[in-house]
């Protein structure tokens, strides 16, 4: 592009601005000498420039979606060490990373003791979904319930649930960490029902399903919730000791105290 007349460069700069594609100009200039040297056709050059623009738009779109998802800290599948967590089914997780579950409105449930990588995997799958162009929102179960309570009390629950259905994936972290009051349990049920067979949920819990009755304060509500979640879901149960404590000699209390230990 260095030999291109200044007027053409100016026009390109103007056109790139008009298209709201400021990086297009840089790509056009960078690729022009390569195209000349390699005898690309005009069509090949145009395709190369546009494909650069599309990739950088996709990359910045992913970053925007990752930021908007509200992850506590961003984790990736590449950072997950399977040697430390042999109970994690690599093939299932690899399949989930393709995002096919999102089209089908399937859920993912990650169960297991504290520190076994539940939030890491949930977040990493959420990050993948963002990269695939899907909007994701992540929060703890308590935060979700607080939001739904506020919507309900303001008379906006139906509207809020409809708005949330436009997110292909919601991550509900730490189910069971704090037991729900009756109203909260019912609102959680409404969230699960509203997404059933429409949009995905990724849930994490330190408690097995058998412990969810106590979380919901009511076995009927807990069963209704579990029934809808599990009908179309991958349930992954992680095992072992906490990754957080791997370089220490600490052992966490087990069983009933698990959910308080995090
Ligand atoms: P949980 O949600 O099960 O309590 P986390 O996913 O928050 O556990 O994991 C605790 C910390 O240990 C996080 O910083 C996480 O990134 C890390 N971690 C856990 N398991 C692994 C693993 N198998 N490979 C790499 N990092 C891990
Ligand atoms: Mg966690």
Coordinates of N, CA and C and ligand atoms in Angstrom, one line a residue, residues 113-120 173-174 204-206 244 262, ligand 2:
X113 N -16.8 -31.8 46.4 CA -16.3 -31.1 47.6 C -15.6 -29.8 47.2
X114 N -15.4 -28.9 48.2 CA -14.8 -27.6 48.0 C -13.4 -27.7 47.3
X115 N -13.1 -26.8 46.5 CA -11.8 -26.8 45.9 C -11.5 -27.8 44.8
X116 N -12.5 -28.5 44.3 CA -12.2 -29.6 43.3 C -12.4 -29.1 41.9
X117 N -12.6 -27.8 41.7 CA -12.6 -27.2 40.4 C -14.0 -27.0 39.8
X118 N -15.0 -27.0 40.6 CA -16.4 -26.8 40.0 C -16.5 -25.4 39.4
X119 N -16.2 -24.4 40.2 CA -16.3 -23.0 39.7 C -15.3 -22.8 38.5
X120 N -14.2 -23.4 38.6 CA -13.2 -23.2 37.5 C -13.8 -23.8 36.2
X173 N -23.6 -20.4 40.7 CA -22.5 -21.0 41.5 C -23.0 -21.2 42.9
X174 N -22.4 -22.2 43.6 CA -22.6 -22.5 45.0 C -24.1 -22.7 45.4
X204 N -23.3 -25.2 40.1 CA -22.3 -25.9 40.9 C -22.8 -26.1 42.3
X205 N -22.5 -27.2 43.0 CA -22.9 -27.4 44.4 C -21.9 -28.3 45.1
X206 N -21.7 -28.0 46.3 CA -20.9 -28.8 47.2 C -21.7 -30.0 47.7
X244 N -7.0 -25.9 46.4 CA -6.5 -24.7 47.1 C -5.5 -25.1 48.2
X262 N -16.2 -23.7 52.4 CA -15.6 -23.0 51.2 C -15.2 -21.6 51.5
Ligands
LIG2 MG1 -16.7 -22.7 43.8

